[in-house]
């Protein structure tokens, strides 16, 4: 384990500096270390999955009769990539970690893929001098209206004003699993999440996509079939249940809204106008006429009118849908978050009692407030976003400033998780309400 101990020292050194150029230098100095390369690739490569969560790794499982051992950490990492999360596999991993206490923290991080060194994929690739870590980015939308804190003051940014005078396309915002399907030149199909993780087992979608034009990436949202007429949150719950199923996943529909050649996708830019892309995509989907692939039809195409977008968003609310997307018709496909496409979502607000706090776990929030525990209609809800850096320090040092007080939060909707617990989707902290002593729900 001497080689892994050395890698641990390198990782600790990288984590110990704060400047990006310092981290880059340390990585560059050690880039020829074979094991460092493999560990870094395992941790950061979005295509590598282990299917192990912290709860699963710490689960008490029966010792397996198969006394499997690993000759080196490379064999251990290979085993992790083939892990399906079964108890016998977890037992083998737990035993190996216990047998190597001096590098326990790295072995756990490799299993969970949760080790952060404060460096992005771009920084790592710059240090190596080539695309060592494959970067995977899809086009993401900015909010229609954004509330940000600037120098301690909350400000409202009306991003929708950037669309004034432009031709736009408004579509329904779907609440499912964002996915990009690559139809390769050999006809094979790979479906990736927005982070670049491979979705496996979506056999019906894969078979349907295999006859689509090759060499293209199809961007969309995976949702379960909805013969029952489920609301947005219930349909998401059904989709989640199917997507978490091990092995073959059936009963899913791929709702596509954009396409881009794979070559241009990897380069991060496709200059063909959005309206032309959608027109071509519509013809492809209609020609194939598959029950598993659906084109997301526009709700409105024309000059931007805020009242039209607001009205369509209100209709989405009435139908218990997530909202709408507003996209500039002549905009390119860019693999990053852009103002050319805006998401219009309806958030609710509530004033609820804070009953506790918890410490942050990331490098930025360790030793500070990670979030608050709220009493939401008799249920304990954790909310960790929306806090300014100064607030995280202030409330952690003096919990009395927030605990047992009424705080205002915003959230998209209530939902019941897979364990039957009430939770809030996209919940974030807004402020402590010094003018209120009782909870209220809007």
Coordinates of C-alpha atoms in Angstrom, one line a residue:
X1 CA 0.0 0.0 0.0
X2 CA 3.0 2.3 -0.1
X3 CA 2.1 3.6 -3.6
X4 CA -1.4 4.4 -2.4
X5 CA -0.1 6.1 0.7
X6 CA 2.1 8.3 -1.6
X7 CA -1.0 9.1 -3.7
X8 CA -2.8 10.1 -0.5
X9 CA 0.0 12.5 0.4
X10 CA -0.3 14.1 -3.1
X11 CA -4.1 14.5 -2.7
X12 CA -3.7 16.0 0.8
X13 CA -1.2 18.4 -0.6
X14 CA -3.6 19.5 -3.4
X15 CA -6.4 19.9 -0.9
X16 CA -4.2 22.0 1.4
X17 CA -3.7 24.8 -1.1
X18 CA -6.5 27.2 -2.1
X19 CA -5.3 28.8 -5.3
X20 CA -6.2 27.1 -8.6
X21 CA -2.8 27.6 -10.1
X22 CA -1.2 26.0 -7.0
X23 CA -3.4 23.0 -7.3
X24 CA -2.7 22.8 -11.0
X25 CA 1.1 22.9 -10.4
X26 CA 0.9 20.0 -7.9
X27 CA -1.1 17.9 -10.3
X28 CA 1.3 18.6 -13.1
X29 CA 4.3 17.7 -11.0
X30 CA 2.7 14.3 -10.3
X31 CA 0.8 13.6 -13.5
X32 CA 3.3 10.8 -14.5
X33 CA 2.6 8.8 -11.4
X34 CA 0.6 5.8 -12.8
X35 CA -1.5 5.2 -9.6
X36 CA -2.2 8.9 -9.1
X37 CA -3.6 8.9 -12.7
X38 CA -5.8 5.9 -12.1
X39 CA -7.1 7.2 -8.7
X40 CA -7.8 10.7 -10.2
X41 CA -9.6 9.2 -13.2
X42 CA -11.7 6.9 -11.0
X43 CA -12.8 9.8 -8.8
X44 CA -13.5 12.4 -11.5
X45 CA -14.5 10.4 -14.6
X46 CA -18.3 10.9 -14.9
X47 CA -18.6 7.7 -16.8
X48 CA -17.3 5.6 -14.0
X49 CA -19.9 4.4 -11.5
X50 CA -19.7 2.4 -8.3
X51 CA -23.4 2.2 -7.4
X52 CA -22.5 2.7 -3.7
X53 CA -23.9 5.3 -1.4
X54 CA -22.6 6.1 2.1
X55 CA -25.6 4.5 3.7
X56 CA -24.9 1.3 1.8
X57 CA -21.2 1.3 2.5
X58 CA -21.8 1.5 6.3
X59 CA -24.6 -1.0 6.2
X60 CA -24.2 -4.1 8.5
X61 CA -24.1 -7.1 6.2
X62 CA -23.3 -10.7 6.7
X63 CA -19.8 -11.8 6.0
X64 CA -19.6 -13.5 2.6
X65 CA -18.3 -17.0 2.3
X66 CA -16.4 -15.9 -0.8
X67 CA -13.0 -14.7 0.7
X68 CA -12.2 -12.5 -2.3
X69 CA -9.0 -10.5 -1.9
X70 CA -7.4 -7.9 -4.1
X71 CA -3.7 -8.0 -5.0
X72 CA -3.6 -4.2 -5.4
X73 CA -5.8 -1.1 -5.3
X74 CA -6.2 -1.3 -9.1
X75 CA -8.0 -4.6 -8.7
X76 CA -10.1 -3.0 -6.0
X77 CA -11.1 -0.1 -8.3
X78 CA -12.0 -2.5 -11.1
X79 CA -14.2 -4.4 -8.7
X80 CA -16.0 -1.1 -7.7
X81 CA -16.8 -0.3 -11.3
X82 CA -18.6 -3.6 -11.6
X83 CA -20.4 -3.4 -8.3
X84 CA -24.2 -3.5 -8.3
X85 CA -24.6 -2.8 -4.6
X86 CA -25.4 -6.4 -3.4
X87 CA -24.7 -7.2 0.2
X88 CA -22.0 -9.8 -0.6
X89 CA -20.2 -7.2 -2.7
X90 CA -20.4 -4.6 0.1
X91 CA -19.1 -7.2 2.6
X92 CA -16.0 -7.8 0.3
X93 CA -15.4 -4.0 0.1
X94 CA -15.8 -3.4 3.8
X95 CA -13.4 -6.2 4.6
X96 CA -10.7 -4.8 2.3
X97 CA -11.1 -1.3 3.8
X98 CA -10.7 -2.7 7.3
X99 CA -7.6 -4.6 6.3
X100 CA -6.0 -1.4 5.1
X101 CA -6.6 1.2 7.9
X102 CA -3.7 3.4 6.9
X103 CA -5.5 4.3 3.6
X104 CA -9.0 3.7 4.8
X105 CA -10.1 7.3 3.8
X106 CA -9.0 6.9 0.2
X107 CA -10.5 3.4 -0.2
X108 CA -13.8 4.8 1.1
X109 CA -13.6 7.8 -1.2
X110 CA -13.0 5.5 -4.2
X111 CA -16.1 3.4 -3.3
X112 CA -18.3 6.5 -2.8
X113 CA -16.6 8.7 -5.4
X114 CA -16.9 11.6 -3.1
X115 CA -13.4 12.9 -2.6
X116 CA -13.1 16.5 -3.4
X117 CA -9.7 18.3 -3.8
X118 CA -11.1 21.7 -4.8
X119 CA -10.1 21.2 -8.5
X120 CA -12.4 21.1 -11.4
X121 CA -12.1 18.7 -14.4
X122 CA -10.9 21.7 -16.4
X123 CA -8.1 22.4 -14.0
X124 CA -7.1 18.7 -14.0
X125 CA -7.1 18.6 -17.8
X126 CA -5.1 21.8 -18.0
X127 CA -2.4 20.3 -15.7
X128 CA -2.2 17.1 -17.8
X129 CA -2.2 19.0 -21.1
X130 CA -5.0 17.1 -22.7
X131 CA -8.5 15.9 -21.9
X132 CA -7.5 13.4 -19.2
X133 CA -10.9 13.6 -17.6
X134 CA -13.8 13.5 -20.1
X135 CA -15.9 16.7 -19.6
X136 CA -19.6 16.2 -20.1
X137 CA -21.9 19.3 -20.2
X138 CA -25.3 19.8 -21.6
X139 CA -27.0 23.1 -22.2
X140 CA -28.7 24.4 -19.1
X141 CA -31.1 27.3 -18.6
X142 CA -30.9 30.4 -16.5
X143 CA -33.9 31.4 -14.3
X144 CA -36.6 33.6 -15.8
X145 CA -36.3 35.8 -12.6
X146 CA -33.4 35.3 -10.2
X147 CA -32.9 36.6 -6.7
X148 CA -29.2 36.9 -5.8
X149 CA -27.3 38.4 -2.9
X150 CA -24.8 41.0 -4.0
X151 CA -22.6 42.5 -1.3
X152 CA -25.0 41.5 1.4
X153 CA -28.1 42.9 -0.4
X154 CA -30.7 40.7 -2.1
X155 CA -31.4 41.8 -5.6
X156 CA -33.9 40.7 -8.3
X157 CA -32.6 40.1 -11.8
X158 CA -35.2 40.0 -14.5
X159 CA -33.4 37.8 -17.0
X160 CA -36.5 37.7 -19.2
X161 CA -35.7 41.2 -20.4
X162 CA -32.9 39.8 -22.4
X163 CA -35.5 38.1 -24.6
X164 CA -37.4 41.3 -25.4
X165 CA -37.6 41.9 -29.2
X166 CA -36.5 38.4 -30.0
X167 CA -38.4 35.4 -31.5
X168 CA -38.7 32.7 -28.9
X169 CA -40.0 29.1 -28.6
X170 CA -41.8 28.2 -25.4
X171 CA -42.1 24.6 -24.3
X172 CA -43.4 22.7 -21.3
X173 CA -40.8 22.2 -18.6
X174 CA -40.6 18.5 -17.8
X175 CA -39.7 17.1 -14.4
X176 CA -38.0 13.9 -15.0
X177 CA -34.5 12.5 -15.6
X178 CA -32.5 14.8 -17.9
X179 CA -30.8 12.6 -20.5
X180 CA -28.7 12.8 -23.6
X181 CA -28.8 9.8 -25.9
X182 CA -25.8 9.2 -28.2
X183 CA -26.7 7.2 -31.3
X184 CA -23.2 6.1 -32.4
X185 CA -22.0 5.4 -35.9
X186 CA -22.3 1.6 -35.3
X187 CA -25.9 2.0 -34.2
X188 CA -25.2 1.4 -30.5
X189 CA -27.0 3.8 -28.1
X190 CA -25.5 5.3 -24.9
X191 CA -27.8 7.3 -22.6
X192 CA -26.1 9.7 -20.2
X193 CA -27.3 11.8 -17.3
X194 CA -26.6 15.6 -17.3
X195 CA -23.5 14.8 -15.2
X196 CA -22.3 12.2 -17.8
X197 CA -23.3 9.1 -15.8
X198 CA -24.4 6.2 -18.0
X199 CA -28.1 5.2 -17.7
X200 CA -28.1 1.4 -18.1
X201 CA -31.1 -0.9 -18.8
X202 CA -33.4 1.5 -20.6
X203 CA -33.9 -1.2 -23.2
X204 CA -37.1 0.1 -24.9
X205 CA -35.6 3.6 -25.4
X206 CA -32.3 2.2 -26.6
X207 CA -34.0 -0.1 -29.2
X208 CA -36.1 2.8 -30.4
X209 CA -33.2 5.2 -30.7
X210 CA -30.9 2.7 -32.5
X211 CA -32.7 3.4 -35.8
X212 CA -32.5 7.2 -35.5
X213 CA -29.9 9.1 -37.6
X214 CA -26.4 8.0 -36.4
X215 CA -23.7 10.3 -35.1
X216 CA -26.1 12.5 -33.2
X217 CA -26.8 13.3 -29.5
X218 CA -30.5 13.7 -28.7
X219 CA -31.2 15.9 -25.6
X220 CA -34.3 15.4 -23.6
X221 CA -36.1 14.2 -20.4
X222 CA -36.9 10.6 -19.4
X223 CA -40.4 10.2 -17.8
X224 CA -42.5 7.2 -17.0
X225 CA -45.6 6.5 -19.1
X226 CA -48.5 8.4 -17.7
X227 CA -51.7 6.5 -18.6
X228 CA -53.0 7.3 -15.1
X229 CA -52.9 11.1 -15.7
X230 CA -50.5 11.7 -12.7
X231 CA -49.5 15.1 -11.6
X232 CA -45.9 16.3 -12.1
X233 CA -44.7 15.3 -8.7
X234 CA -46.4 11.8 -8.8
X235 CA -45.1 11.2 -12.3
X236 CA -41.6 12.1 -11.1
X237 CA -42.0 9.6 -8.2
X238 CA -43.0 6.9 -10.6
X239 CA -40.1 7.7 -12.9
X240 CA -37.7 7.7 -10.0
X241 CA -38.9 4.3 -8.9
X242 CA -38.3 2.8 -12.4
X243 CA -34.9 4.5 -12.9
X244 CA -33.7 3.1 -9.6
X245 CA -34.5 -0.4 -10.6
X246 CA -31.5 -2.6 -11.2
X247 CA -31.2 -4.2 -14.6
X248 CA -33.9 -3.8 -17.2
X249 CA -36.0 -0.6 -17.0
X250 CA -39.4 -0.6 -18.8
X251 CA -42.3 1.8 -19.0
X252 CA -40.2 4.9 -19.9
X253 CA -40.6 7.5 -22.6
X254 CA -37.7 9.7 -23.8
X255 CA -39.1 13.2 -24.4
X256 CA -36.6 14.9 -26.8
X257 CA -36.3 18.6 -27.3
X258 CA -33.0 19.1 -29.1
X259 CA -30.4 17.4 -31.2
X260 CA -26.7 18.1 -31.9
X261 CA -24.0 16.1 -33.8
X262 CA -21.9 14.1 -31.3
X263 CA -18.7 15.8 -32.7
X264 CA -20.1 19.3 -32.0
X265 CA -21.5 18.2 -28.6
X266 CA -18.0 17.1 -27.5
X267 CA -16.7 20.5 -28.8
X268 CA -19.3 22.3 -26.7
X269 CA -21.0 24.3 -29.5
X270 CA -23.4 23.7 -32.4
X271 CA -24.1 26.9 -34.3
X272 CA -27.3 25.8 -36.1
X273 CA -30.3 27.8 -34.9
X274 CA -32.6 26.3 -32.3
X275 CA -35.7 26.6 -34.5
X276 CA -34.0 24.7 -37.3
X277 CA -32.8 22.0 -34.8
X278 CA -36.2 21.5 -33.4
X279 CA -37.8 21.4 -36.9
X280 CA -35.4 18.6 -37.9
X281 CA -35.9 16.8 -34.7
X282 CA -39.7 16.9 -35.1
X283 CA -39.5 15.3 -38.5
X284 CA -37.1 12.6 -37.3
X285 CA -39.4 11.6 -34.3
X286 CA -42.6 11.7 -36.4
X287 CA -40.9 9.5 -39.1
X288 CA -39.8 6.9 -36.6
X289 CA -43.2 7.0 -34.8
X290 CA -42.0 5.1 -31.7
X291 CA -44.2 4.9 -28.6
X292 CA -41.0 5.3 -26.5
X293 CA -39.7 8.5 -28.1
X294 CA -41.8 11.7 -28.0
X295 CA -41.0 15.2 -29.4
X296 CA -41.7 18.1 -27.0
X297 CA -44.0 20.2 -29.0
X298 CA -43.7 24.0 -28.6
X299 CA -46.5 25.8 -26.8
X300 CA -45.8 29.1 -28.5
X301 CA -43.5 30.3 -31.3
X302 CA -43.2 34.0 -32.0
X303 CA -42.0 37.4 -30.7
X304 CA -41.3 37.4 -26.9
X305 CA -44.3 38.6 -24.9
X306 CA -44.0 38.3 -21.1
X307 CA -47.7 38.1 -20.7
X308 CA -47.9 35.1 -23.0
X309 CA -45.1 33.3 -21.0
X310 CA -46.8 34.2 -17.7
X311 CA -50.1 32.8 -19.0
X312 CA -48.6 29.6 -20.2
X313 CA -46.8 29.2 -16.8
X314 CA -50.1 29.8 -15.0
X315 CA -51.7 27.0 -17.1
X316 CA -48.8 24.8 -16.1
X317 CA -49.5 25.6 -12.4
X318 CA -53.2 24.7 -12.9
X319 CA -52.2 21.4 -14.5
X320 CA -49.8 20.8 -11.6
X321 CA -46.8 20.8 -14.0
X322 CA -43.4 22.2 -13.3
X323 CA -43.5 25.3 -15.5
X324 CA -42.3 26.3 -19.0
X325 CA -39.0 27.0 -20.9
X326 CA -38.5 30.1 -23.0
X327 CA -35.7 29.7 -25.7
X328 CA -34.4 32.2 -28.3
X329 CA -35.3 30.8 -31.7
X330 CA -32.1 31.6 -33.4
X331 CA -29.7 30.6 -30.6
X332 CA -27.0 27.9 -30.9
X333 CA -26.6 24.8 -28.7
X334 CA -24.0 25.6 -26.1
X335 CA -22.8 23.1 -23.6
X336 CA -23.1 25.4 -20.5
X337 CA -25.7 27.4 -18.7
X338 CA -27.0 30.2 -20.9
X339 CA -29.4 33.1 -21.0
X340 CA -30.7 32.1 -24.4
X341 CA -32.9 29.6 -22.6
X342 CA -34.8 30.5 -19.4
X343 CA -36.7 28.3 -17.0
X344 CA -40.0 29.7 -15.7
X345 CA -40.9 27.8 -12.5
X346 CA -43.5 28.6 -9.9
X347 CA -42.1 28.5 -6.4
X348 CA -44.1 28.6 -3.2
X349 CA -43.1 30.2 0.1
X350 CA -43.7 29.2 3.7
X351 CA -42.8 30.6 7.1
X352 CA -41.8 27.7 9.3
X353 CA -40.1 27.1 12.7
X354 CA -36.4 26.2 12.7
X355 CA -35.8 23.4 15.2
X356 CA -32.1 22.7 14.7
X357 CA -29.0 23.2 12.6
X358 CA -26.3 20.9 11.2
X359 CA -22.7 21.4 10.2
X360 CA -21.6 21.5 6.6
X361 CA -19.7 18.6 5.0
X362 CA -18.0 20.2 2.0
X363 CA -14.7 22.0 2.1
X364 CA -16.5 25.4 1.9
X365 CA -18.9 24.7 4.7
X366 CA -16.9 22.6 7.2
X367 CA -16.9 24.2 10.6
X368 CA -19.9 26.4 9.5
X369 CA -23.6 26.0 9.1
X370 CA -24.5 23.3 6.6
X371 CA -28.2 23.9 6.9
X372 CA -31.2 24.0 9.1
X373 CA -33.8 21.5 10.3
X374 CA -37.3 22.8 9.9
X375 CA -40.7 21.8 11.3
X376 CA -42.8 21.7 8.1
X377 CA -46.3 20.7 8.9
X378 CA -45.1 18.3 11.6
X379 CA -42.3 16.9 9.5
X380 CA -38.5 17.5 9.9
X381 CA -37.1 18.9 6.7
X382 CA -33.4 19.7 6.1
X383 CA -32.7 22.8 4.0
X384 CA -29.1 23.6 3.1
X385 CA -29.2 26.1 0.2
X386 CA -29.8 29.8 0.1
X387 CA -27.5 30.9 2.9
X388 CA -24.9 33.6 2.4
X389 CA -21.3 32.7 3.5
X390 CA -21.6 35.3 6.3
X391 CA -24.8 33.7 7.5
X392 CA -23.3 30.3 7.6
X393 CA -20.6 31.6 10.0
X394 CA -23.0 33.8 12.0
X395 CA -25.6 31.1 12.6
X396 CA -23.1 28.4 13.4
X397 CA -21.4 30.6 16.0
X398 CA -24.7 31.7 17.5
X399 CA -27.5 29.2 16.8
X400 CA -29.9 31.3 19.0
X401 CA -30.2 33.7 16.1
X402 CA -32.0 31.1 14.0
X403 CA -33.0 28.1 16.2
X404 CA -36.6 28.3 17.6
X405 CA -37.3 31.2 15.3
X406 CA -39.6 31.5 12.2
X407 CA -37.7 31.4 8.9
X408 CA -39.0 32.0 5.4
X409 CA -38.2 29.4 2.7
X410 CA -39.1 29.0 -0.9
X411 CA -39.7 25.7 -2.6
X412 CA -41.2 24.2 -5.7
X413 CA -43.5 21.5 -4.3
X414 CA -44.0 19.0 -1.6
X415 CA -43.3 15.3 -2.3
X416 CA -43.0 12.0 -0.6
X417 CA -39.7 10.3 -1.0
X418 CA -39.2 6.6 -1.6
X419 CA -39.2 6.0 2.2
X420 CA -42.6 7.6 2.6
X421 CA -41.2 10.8 4.2
X422 CA -42.5 14.3 3.3
X423 CA -39.9 16.5 1.7
X424 CA -39.6 19.7 -0.4
X425 CA -38.2 19.9 -3.9
X426 CA -35.8 22.8 -4.6
X427 CA -36.2 24.3 -1.1
X428 CA -33.9 27.2 -0.1
X429 CA -33.6 29.6 2.9
X430 CA -34.7 33.2 2.4
X431 CA -34.5 35.0 5.7
X432 CA -35.3 34.9 9.5
X433 CA -38.7 36.5 10.0
X434 CA -38.3 38.7 13.0
X435 CA -41.9 39.9 12.5
X436 CA -43.5 36.5 12.9
X437 CA -43.8 34.0 15.7
X438 CA -46.2 31.5 14.1
X439 CA -45.7 29.3 11.0
X440 CA -47.8 29.9 7.9
X441 CA -48.0 28.1 4.6
X442 CA -48.8 29.9 1.3

